[in-house]
CSV table of C-alpha atoms in Angstrom, one decimal:
chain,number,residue,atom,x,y,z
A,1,UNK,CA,66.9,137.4,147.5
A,2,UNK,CA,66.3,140.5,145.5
A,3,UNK,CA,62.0,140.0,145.9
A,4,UNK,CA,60.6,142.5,148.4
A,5,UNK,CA,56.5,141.6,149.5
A,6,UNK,CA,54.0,144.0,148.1
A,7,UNK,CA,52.0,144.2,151.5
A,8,UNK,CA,53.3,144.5,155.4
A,9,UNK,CA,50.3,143.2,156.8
A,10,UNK,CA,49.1,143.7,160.1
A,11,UNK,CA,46.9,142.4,163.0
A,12,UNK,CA,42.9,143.2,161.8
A,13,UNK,CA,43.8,143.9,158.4
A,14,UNK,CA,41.1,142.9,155.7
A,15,UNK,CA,42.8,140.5,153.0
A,16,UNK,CA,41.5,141.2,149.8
A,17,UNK,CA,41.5,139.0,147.0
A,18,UNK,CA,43.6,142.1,145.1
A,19,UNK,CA,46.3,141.9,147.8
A,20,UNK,CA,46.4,138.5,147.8
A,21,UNK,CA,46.3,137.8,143.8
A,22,UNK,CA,49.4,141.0,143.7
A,23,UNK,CA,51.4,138.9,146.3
A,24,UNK,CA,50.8,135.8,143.8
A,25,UNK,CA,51.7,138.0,140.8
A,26,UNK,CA,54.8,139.7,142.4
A,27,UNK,CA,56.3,136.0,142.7
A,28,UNK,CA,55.5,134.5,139.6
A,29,UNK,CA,55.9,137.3,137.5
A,30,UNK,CA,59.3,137.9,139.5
A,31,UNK,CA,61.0,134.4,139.8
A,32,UNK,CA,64.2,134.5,139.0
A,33,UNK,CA,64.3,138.0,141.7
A,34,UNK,CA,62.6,135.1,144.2
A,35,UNK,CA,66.3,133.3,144.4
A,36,UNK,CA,68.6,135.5,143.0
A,37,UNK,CA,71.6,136.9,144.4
A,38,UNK,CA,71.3,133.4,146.3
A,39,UNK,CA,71.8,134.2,150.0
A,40,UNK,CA,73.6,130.7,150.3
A,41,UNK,CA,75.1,127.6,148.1
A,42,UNK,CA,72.5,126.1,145.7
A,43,UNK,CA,72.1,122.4,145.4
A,44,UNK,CA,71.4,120.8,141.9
A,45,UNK,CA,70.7,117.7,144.1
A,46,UNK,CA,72.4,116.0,142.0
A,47,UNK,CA,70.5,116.8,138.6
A,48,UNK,CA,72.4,118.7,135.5
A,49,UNK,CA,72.2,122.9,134.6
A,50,UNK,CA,71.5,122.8,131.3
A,51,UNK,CA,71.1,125.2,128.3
A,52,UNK,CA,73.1,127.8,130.2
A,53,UNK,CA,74.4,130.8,127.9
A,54,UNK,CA,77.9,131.5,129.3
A,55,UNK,CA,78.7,131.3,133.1
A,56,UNK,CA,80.7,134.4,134.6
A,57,UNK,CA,83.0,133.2,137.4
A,58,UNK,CA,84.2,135.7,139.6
A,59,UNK,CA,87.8,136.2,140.4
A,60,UNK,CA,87.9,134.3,143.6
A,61,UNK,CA,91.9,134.8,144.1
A,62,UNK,CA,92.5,131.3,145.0
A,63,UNK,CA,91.9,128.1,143.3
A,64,UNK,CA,89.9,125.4,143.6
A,65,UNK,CA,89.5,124.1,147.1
A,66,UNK,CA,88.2,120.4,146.7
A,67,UNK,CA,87.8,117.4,144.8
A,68,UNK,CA,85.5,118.2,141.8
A,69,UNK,CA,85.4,121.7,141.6
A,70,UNK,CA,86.3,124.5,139.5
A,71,UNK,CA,87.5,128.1,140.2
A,72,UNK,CA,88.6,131.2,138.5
A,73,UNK,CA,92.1,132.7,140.0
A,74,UNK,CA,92.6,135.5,138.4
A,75,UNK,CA,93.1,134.7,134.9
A,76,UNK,CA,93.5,130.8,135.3
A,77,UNK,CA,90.8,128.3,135.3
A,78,UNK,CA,91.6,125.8,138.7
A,79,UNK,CA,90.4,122.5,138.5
A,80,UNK,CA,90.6,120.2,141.7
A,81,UNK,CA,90.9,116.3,140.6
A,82,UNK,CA,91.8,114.7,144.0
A,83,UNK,CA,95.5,114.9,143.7
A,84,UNK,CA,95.9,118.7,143.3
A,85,UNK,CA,94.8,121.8,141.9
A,86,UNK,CA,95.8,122.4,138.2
A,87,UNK,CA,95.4,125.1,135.9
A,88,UNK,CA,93.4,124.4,133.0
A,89,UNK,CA,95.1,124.8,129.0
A,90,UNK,CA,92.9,127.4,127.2
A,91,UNK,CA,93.5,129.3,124.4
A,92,UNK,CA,93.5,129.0,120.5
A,93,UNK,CA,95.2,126.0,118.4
A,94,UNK,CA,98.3,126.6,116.5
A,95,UNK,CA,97.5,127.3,112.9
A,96,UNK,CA,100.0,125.0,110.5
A,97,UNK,CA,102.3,128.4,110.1
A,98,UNK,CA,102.9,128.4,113.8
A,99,UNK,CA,103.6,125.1,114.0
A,100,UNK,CA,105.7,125.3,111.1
A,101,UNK,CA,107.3,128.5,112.3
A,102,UNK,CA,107.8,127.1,116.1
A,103,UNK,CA,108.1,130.7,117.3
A,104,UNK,CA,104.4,130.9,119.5
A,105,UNK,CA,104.3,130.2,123.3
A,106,UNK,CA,100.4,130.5,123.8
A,107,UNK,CA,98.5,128.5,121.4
A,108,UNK,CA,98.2,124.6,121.7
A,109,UNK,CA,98.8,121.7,119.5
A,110,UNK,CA,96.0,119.4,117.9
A,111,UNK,CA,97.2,115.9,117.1
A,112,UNK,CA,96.2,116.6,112.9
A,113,UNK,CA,98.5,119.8,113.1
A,114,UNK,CA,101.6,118.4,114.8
A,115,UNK,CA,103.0,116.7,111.5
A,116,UNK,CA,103.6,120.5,110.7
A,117,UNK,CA,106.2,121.2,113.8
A,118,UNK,CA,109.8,121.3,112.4
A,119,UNK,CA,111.3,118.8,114.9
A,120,UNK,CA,109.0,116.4,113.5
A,121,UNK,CA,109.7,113.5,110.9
A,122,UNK,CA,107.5,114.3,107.6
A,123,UNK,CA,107.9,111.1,106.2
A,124,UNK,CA,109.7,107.6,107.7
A,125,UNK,CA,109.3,104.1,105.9
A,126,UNK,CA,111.0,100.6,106.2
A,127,UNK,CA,111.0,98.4,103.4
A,128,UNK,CA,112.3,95.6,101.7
A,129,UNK,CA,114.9,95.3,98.9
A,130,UNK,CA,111.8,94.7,96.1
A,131,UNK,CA,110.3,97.1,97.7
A,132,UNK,CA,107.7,95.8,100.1
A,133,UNK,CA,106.8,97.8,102.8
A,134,UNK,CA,106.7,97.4,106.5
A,135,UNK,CA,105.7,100.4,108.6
A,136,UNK,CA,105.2,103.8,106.8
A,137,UNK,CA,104.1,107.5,107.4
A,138,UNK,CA,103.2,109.7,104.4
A,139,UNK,CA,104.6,107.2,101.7
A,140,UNK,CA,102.4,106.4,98.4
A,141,UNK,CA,105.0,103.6,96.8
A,142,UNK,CA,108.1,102.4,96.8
A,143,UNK,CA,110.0,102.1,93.4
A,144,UNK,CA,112.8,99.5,93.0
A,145,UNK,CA,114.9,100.6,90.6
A,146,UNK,CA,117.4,97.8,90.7
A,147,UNK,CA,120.1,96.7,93.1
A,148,UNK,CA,120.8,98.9,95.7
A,149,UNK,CA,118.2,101.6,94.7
A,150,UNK,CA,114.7,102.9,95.5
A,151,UNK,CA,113.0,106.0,95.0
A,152,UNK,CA,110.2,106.8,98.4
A,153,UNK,CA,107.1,108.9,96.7
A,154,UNK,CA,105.6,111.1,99.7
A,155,UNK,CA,102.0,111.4,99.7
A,156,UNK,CA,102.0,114.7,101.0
A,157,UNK,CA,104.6,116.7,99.1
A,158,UNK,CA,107.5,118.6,101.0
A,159,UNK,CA,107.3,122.6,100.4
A,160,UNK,CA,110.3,122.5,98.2
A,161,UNK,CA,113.2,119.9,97.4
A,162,UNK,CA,115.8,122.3,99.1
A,163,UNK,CA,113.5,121.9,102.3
A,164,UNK,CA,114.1,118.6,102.8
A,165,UNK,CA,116.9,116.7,105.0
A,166,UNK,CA,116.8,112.8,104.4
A,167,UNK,CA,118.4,110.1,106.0
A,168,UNK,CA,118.9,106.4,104.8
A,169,UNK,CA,120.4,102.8,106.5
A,170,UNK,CA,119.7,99.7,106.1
A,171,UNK,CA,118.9,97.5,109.0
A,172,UNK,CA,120.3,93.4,108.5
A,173,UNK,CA,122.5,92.7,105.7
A,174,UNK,CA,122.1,90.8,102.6
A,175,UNK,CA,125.7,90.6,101.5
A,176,UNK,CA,129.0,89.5,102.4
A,177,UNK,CA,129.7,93.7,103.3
A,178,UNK,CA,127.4,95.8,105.5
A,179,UNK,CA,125.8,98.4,103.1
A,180,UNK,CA,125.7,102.0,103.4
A,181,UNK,CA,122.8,104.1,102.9
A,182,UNK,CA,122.5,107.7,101.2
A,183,UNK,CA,121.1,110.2,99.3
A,184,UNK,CA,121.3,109.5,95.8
A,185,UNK,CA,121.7,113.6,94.4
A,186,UNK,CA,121.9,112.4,91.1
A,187,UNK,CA,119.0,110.4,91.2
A,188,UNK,CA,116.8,113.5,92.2
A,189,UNK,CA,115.5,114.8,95.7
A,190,UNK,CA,112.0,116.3,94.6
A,191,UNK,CA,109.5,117.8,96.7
A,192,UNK,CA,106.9,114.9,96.3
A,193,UNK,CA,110.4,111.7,96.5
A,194,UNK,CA,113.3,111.1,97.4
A,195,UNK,CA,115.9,108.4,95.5
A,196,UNK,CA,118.6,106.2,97.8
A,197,UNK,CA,121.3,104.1,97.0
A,198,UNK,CA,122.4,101.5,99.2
A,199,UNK,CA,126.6,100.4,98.5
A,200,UNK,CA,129.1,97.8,100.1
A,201,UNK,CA,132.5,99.3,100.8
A,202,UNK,CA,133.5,98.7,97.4
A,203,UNK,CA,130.8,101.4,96.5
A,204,UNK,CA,129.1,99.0,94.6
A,205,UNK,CA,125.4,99.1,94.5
A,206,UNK,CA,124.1,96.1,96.8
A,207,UNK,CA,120.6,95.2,98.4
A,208,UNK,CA,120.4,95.3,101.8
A,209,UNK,CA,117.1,93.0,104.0
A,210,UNK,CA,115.7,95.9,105.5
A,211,UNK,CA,116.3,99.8,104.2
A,212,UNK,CA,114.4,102.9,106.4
A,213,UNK,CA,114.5,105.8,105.0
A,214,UNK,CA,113.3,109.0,107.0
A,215,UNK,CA,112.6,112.6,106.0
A,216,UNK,CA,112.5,115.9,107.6
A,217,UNK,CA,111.5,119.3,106.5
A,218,UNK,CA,109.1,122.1,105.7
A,219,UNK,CA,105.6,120.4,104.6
A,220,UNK,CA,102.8,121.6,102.4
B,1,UNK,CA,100.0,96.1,102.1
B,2,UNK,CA,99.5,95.6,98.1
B,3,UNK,CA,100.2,92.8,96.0
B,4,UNK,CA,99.3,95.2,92.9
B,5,UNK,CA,102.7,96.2,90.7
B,6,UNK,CA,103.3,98.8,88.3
B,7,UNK,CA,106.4,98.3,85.8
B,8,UNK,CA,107.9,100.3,83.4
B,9,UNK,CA,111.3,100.7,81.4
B,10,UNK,CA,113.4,103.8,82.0
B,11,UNK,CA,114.9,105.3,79.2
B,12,UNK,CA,118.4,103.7,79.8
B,13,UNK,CA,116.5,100.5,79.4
B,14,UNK,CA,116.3,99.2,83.0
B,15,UNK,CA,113.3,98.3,84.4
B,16,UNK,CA,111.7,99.4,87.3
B,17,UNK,CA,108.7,98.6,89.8
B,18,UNK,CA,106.4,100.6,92.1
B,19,UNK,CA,105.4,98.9,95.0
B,20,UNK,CA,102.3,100.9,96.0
B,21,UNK,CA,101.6,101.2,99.6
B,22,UNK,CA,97.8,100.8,99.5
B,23,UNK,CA,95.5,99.5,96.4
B,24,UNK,CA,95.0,103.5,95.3
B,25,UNK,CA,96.3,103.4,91.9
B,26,UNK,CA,95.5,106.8,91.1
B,27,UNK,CA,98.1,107.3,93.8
B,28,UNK,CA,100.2,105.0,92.6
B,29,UNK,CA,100.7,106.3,89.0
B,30,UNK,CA,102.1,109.8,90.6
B,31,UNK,CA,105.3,107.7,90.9
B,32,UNK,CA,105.7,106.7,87.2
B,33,UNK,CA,107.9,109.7,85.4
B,34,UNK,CA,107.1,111.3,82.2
B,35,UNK,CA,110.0,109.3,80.3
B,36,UNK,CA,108.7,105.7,81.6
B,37,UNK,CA,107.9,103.4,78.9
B,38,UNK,CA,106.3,100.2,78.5
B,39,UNK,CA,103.9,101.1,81.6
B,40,UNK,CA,102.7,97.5,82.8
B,41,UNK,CA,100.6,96.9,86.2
B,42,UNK,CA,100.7,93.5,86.8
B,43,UNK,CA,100.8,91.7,90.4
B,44,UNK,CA,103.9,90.3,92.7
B,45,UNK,CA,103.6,87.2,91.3
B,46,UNK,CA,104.0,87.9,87.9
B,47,UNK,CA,107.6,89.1,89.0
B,48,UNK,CA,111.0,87.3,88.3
B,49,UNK,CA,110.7,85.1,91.8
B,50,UNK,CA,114.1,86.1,93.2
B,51,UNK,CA,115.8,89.3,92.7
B,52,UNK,CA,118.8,87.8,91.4
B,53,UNK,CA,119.4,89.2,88.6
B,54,UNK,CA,118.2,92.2,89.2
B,55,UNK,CA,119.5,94.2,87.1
B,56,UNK,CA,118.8,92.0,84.3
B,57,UNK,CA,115.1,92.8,84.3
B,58,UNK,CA,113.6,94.0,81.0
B,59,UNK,CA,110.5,94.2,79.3
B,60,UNK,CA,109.2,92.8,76.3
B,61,UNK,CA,106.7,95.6,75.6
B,62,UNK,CA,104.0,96.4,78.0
B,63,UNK,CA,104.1,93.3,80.0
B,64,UNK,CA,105.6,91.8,83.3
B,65,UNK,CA,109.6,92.1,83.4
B,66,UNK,CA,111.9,88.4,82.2
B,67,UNK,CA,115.3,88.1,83.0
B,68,UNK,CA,117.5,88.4,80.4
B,69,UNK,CA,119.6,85.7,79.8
B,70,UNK,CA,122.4,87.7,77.9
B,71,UNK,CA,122.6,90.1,80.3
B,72,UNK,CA,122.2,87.7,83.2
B,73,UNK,CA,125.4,85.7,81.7
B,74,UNK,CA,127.0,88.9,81.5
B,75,UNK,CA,126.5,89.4,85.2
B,76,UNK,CA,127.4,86.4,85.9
B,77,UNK,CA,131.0,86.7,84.1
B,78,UNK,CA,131.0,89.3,86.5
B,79,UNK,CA,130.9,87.8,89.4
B,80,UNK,CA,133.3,85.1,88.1
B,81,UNK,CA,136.2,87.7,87.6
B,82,UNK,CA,135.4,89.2,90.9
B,83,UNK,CA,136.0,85.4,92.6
B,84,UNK,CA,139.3,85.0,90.2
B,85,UNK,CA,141.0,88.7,91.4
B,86,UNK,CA,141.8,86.9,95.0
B,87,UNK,CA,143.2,83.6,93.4
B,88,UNK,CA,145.7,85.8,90.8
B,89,UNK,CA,146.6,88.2,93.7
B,90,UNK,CA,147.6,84.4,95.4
B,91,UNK,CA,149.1,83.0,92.6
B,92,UNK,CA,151.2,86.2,92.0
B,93,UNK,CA,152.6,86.1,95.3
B,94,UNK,CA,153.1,82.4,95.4
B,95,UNK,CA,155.0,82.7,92.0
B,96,UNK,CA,157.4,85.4,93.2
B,97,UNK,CA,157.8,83.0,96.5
B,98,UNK,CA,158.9,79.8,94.3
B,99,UNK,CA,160.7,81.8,91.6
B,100,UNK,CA,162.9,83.6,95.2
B,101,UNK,CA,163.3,79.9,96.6
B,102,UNK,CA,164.6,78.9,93.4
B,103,UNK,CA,162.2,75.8,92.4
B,104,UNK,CA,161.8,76.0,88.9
B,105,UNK,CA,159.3,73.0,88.4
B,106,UNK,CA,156.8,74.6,90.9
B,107,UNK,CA,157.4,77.9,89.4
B,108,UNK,CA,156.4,76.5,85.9
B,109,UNK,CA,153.5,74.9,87.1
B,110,UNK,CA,152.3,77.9,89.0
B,111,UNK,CA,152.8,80.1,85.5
B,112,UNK,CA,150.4,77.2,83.8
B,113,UNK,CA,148.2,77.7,86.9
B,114,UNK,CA,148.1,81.7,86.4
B,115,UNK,CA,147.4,81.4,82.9
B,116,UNK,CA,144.6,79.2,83.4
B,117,UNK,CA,143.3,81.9,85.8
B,118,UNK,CA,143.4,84.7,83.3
B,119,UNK,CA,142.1,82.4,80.6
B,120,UNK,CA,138.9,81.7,82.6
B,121,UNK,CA,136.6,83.8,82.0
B,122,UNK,CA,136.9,82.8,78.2
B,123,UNK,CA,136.4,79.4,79.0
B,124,UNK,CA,133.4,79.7,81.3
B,125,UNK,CA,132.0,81.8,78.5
B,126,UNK,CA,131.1,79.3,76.0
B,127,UNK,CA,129.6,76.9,79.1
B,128,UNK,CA,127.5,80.4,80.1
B,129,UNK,CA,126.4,80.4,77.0
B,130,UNK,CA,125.0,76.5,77.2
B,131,UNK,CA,123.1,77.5,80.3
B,132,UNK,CA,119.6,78.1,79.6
B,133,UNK,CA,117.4,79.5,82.5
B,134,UNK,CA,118.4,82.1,85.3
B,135,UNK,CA,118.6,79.1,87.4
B,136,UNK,CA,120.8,77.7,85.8
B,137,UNK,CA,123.5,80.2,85.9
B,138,UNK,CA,122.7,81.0,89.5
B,139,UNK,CA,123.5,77.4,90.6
B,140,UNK,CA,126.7,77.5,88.0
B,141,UNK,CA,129.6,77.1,89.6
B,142,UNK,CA,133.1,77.7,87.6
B,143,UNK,CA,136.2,75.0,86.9
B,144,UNK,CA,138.5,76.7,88.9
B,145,UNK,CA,142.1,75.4,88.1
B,146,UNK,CA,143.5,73.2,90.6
B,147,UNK,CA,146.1,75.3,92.9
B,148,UNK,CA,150.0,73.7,92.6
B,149,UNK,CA,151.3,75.7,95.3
């Protein structure tokens, strides 16, 4: 408690009503001095702090000791959720070039952003030989183009055609031979589709039940 | 998943179909290239009902796709010299078999038997050509010439 009394009264002395009305002023016009630096632990009794600023935690050089409880350790924030103590993540979000560029250690991934990491499919479908589609990511349409070949139109374009790594199979078979999925170069690999031809061991163009198609890269 | 259908014909004639994944059509048309012709958006059911055929599909104009019978009998032809190629290859070797063994009656009749092979597809021509629906020719089944050996 930082609040010092205005008057050190003793035995005999005459209380005025200007002594008394300072020692009244000297607390209300001093409040905050009235409690702090506390002298001991404050209880919210259970009721919430609200419309604090910013709250300065002191490096305690330990981390949190119970259940509940936060504490700065040097420069990690502790939190204590029963079954250990565990440094909070903090720190900016990857912007799409560092995810694209998977070189950053100290930035963290939101779930919109990760479709931008390099590991990560940019577009996968499974569809049927007309064309009808199962489950998708980032496909507009299908376009059947005959026996044994479909063109997959992204919805959000790859960076460049050259950027782009695609792989085809079909899944079940149609035919008397199991057909073989790939690339169709001639057909065109854009930025914004991809054509595939599916053949029989003959190489003739053949249909297949089920064809997924999948597609990595750099993305716009 | 949509039931809509957008059809076009590709400059080398064959016809195509997008299969949007969602009812966005402005989507949808991003998928139809600058050379497309007779641009059609129709629904699933206006389709040939089974893609046999396939490659048959043409337009008429702006409209859904038909099979086309000419083409479809072609096809079919097709697929009739693919089933011969294994009953020659047989009747080749059988022939040289019979014509080793020295059995000149059997040998003759397998020579008719051969012929009749590579005459085939001329015969089953002009019964293609009766055949009237897609259908029809699917469910056409050849007179394959009775094996002697």
């Amino acid at each position: 408690v930082a609040l010092s009394r205005v008057t050190t009264w003793a035995a005999n002395d005459v209380l005025t009503a200007a002594a008394l009305n300072a020692e009244f002023d000297n607390i209300l016009n001093n409040a905050a001095s009235f409690f702090s630096p506390l002298t001991g632990s404050l209880s919210f009794g259970g009721f919430d702090a609200t419309s604090v600023d910013e709250i300065h935690l002191s490096d305690a050089s330990a981390s949190a000791s119970a259940i509940g409880r936060l504490r700065r350790n040097a420069t990690n924030l502790t939190w204590h959720d029963g079954t250990g103590v565990y440094n909070l993540v903090y720190g900016d979000t990857a912007s799409t070039t560092q995810m694209a560029a998977d070189a950053s250690a100290t930035v963290y991934v939101t779930a919109s952003r990760t479709r931008y990491y390099p590991g990560v499919a940019k577009v996968w479908v499974r569809f049927a030989s007309d064309g009808t589609v199962g489950s998708h990511y980032n496909v507009t349409s299908i376009t059947d183009s005959g026996v044994g070949s479909w063109t997959v139109t992204v919805a959000t374009d790859f960076s460049a055609a050259v950027d782009t790594a695609y792989f085809v199979s079909a899944r079940g078979n149609s035919g008397p031979v199991a057909p073989h999925g790939f690339v169709d170069n001639a057909g065109g690999i854009a930025a914004g589709n991809g054509t595939f031809l599916m053949v029989n061991a003959q190489g003739v163009l053949q249909d297949a039940d089920t064809i997924q198609v999948l597609g990595f890269g750099a993305s716009t | 998943m949509s039931t809509v259908r957008i059809v076009y014909t590709r400059p080398d004639g064959h016809g195509s179909v997008i299969c949007p994944v969602i009812d966005d059509m402005d989507r949808a048309r991003q998928a139809i290239p600058p050379d497309a012709t007779n641009v059609h958006v129709c629904t699933v059911t206006d389709l040939p009902p089974t893609r046999r055929f396939r490659n048959a599909w043409r337009q008429a104009g702006a409209a859904p796709p038909h099979v086309d019978l000419p083409l479809a009998r072609q096809r079919r032809l097709e697929e009739i010299r693919e089933e011969r190629a294994p009953r020659l290859l047989k009747a080749d070797n059988d022939l040289k078999i019979t014509e080793d063994r020295g059995d000149a009656a059997l040998a003759a009749r397998l020579r008719a038997h051969r012929q009749r092979l590579r005459d085939l597809p001329q015969t089953e021509q002009a019964r293609l050509e009766a055949l009237a629906t897609p259908e029809d020719l699917d469910r056409y089944i050849p007179a394959w010439p009775e094996d002697p050996a």
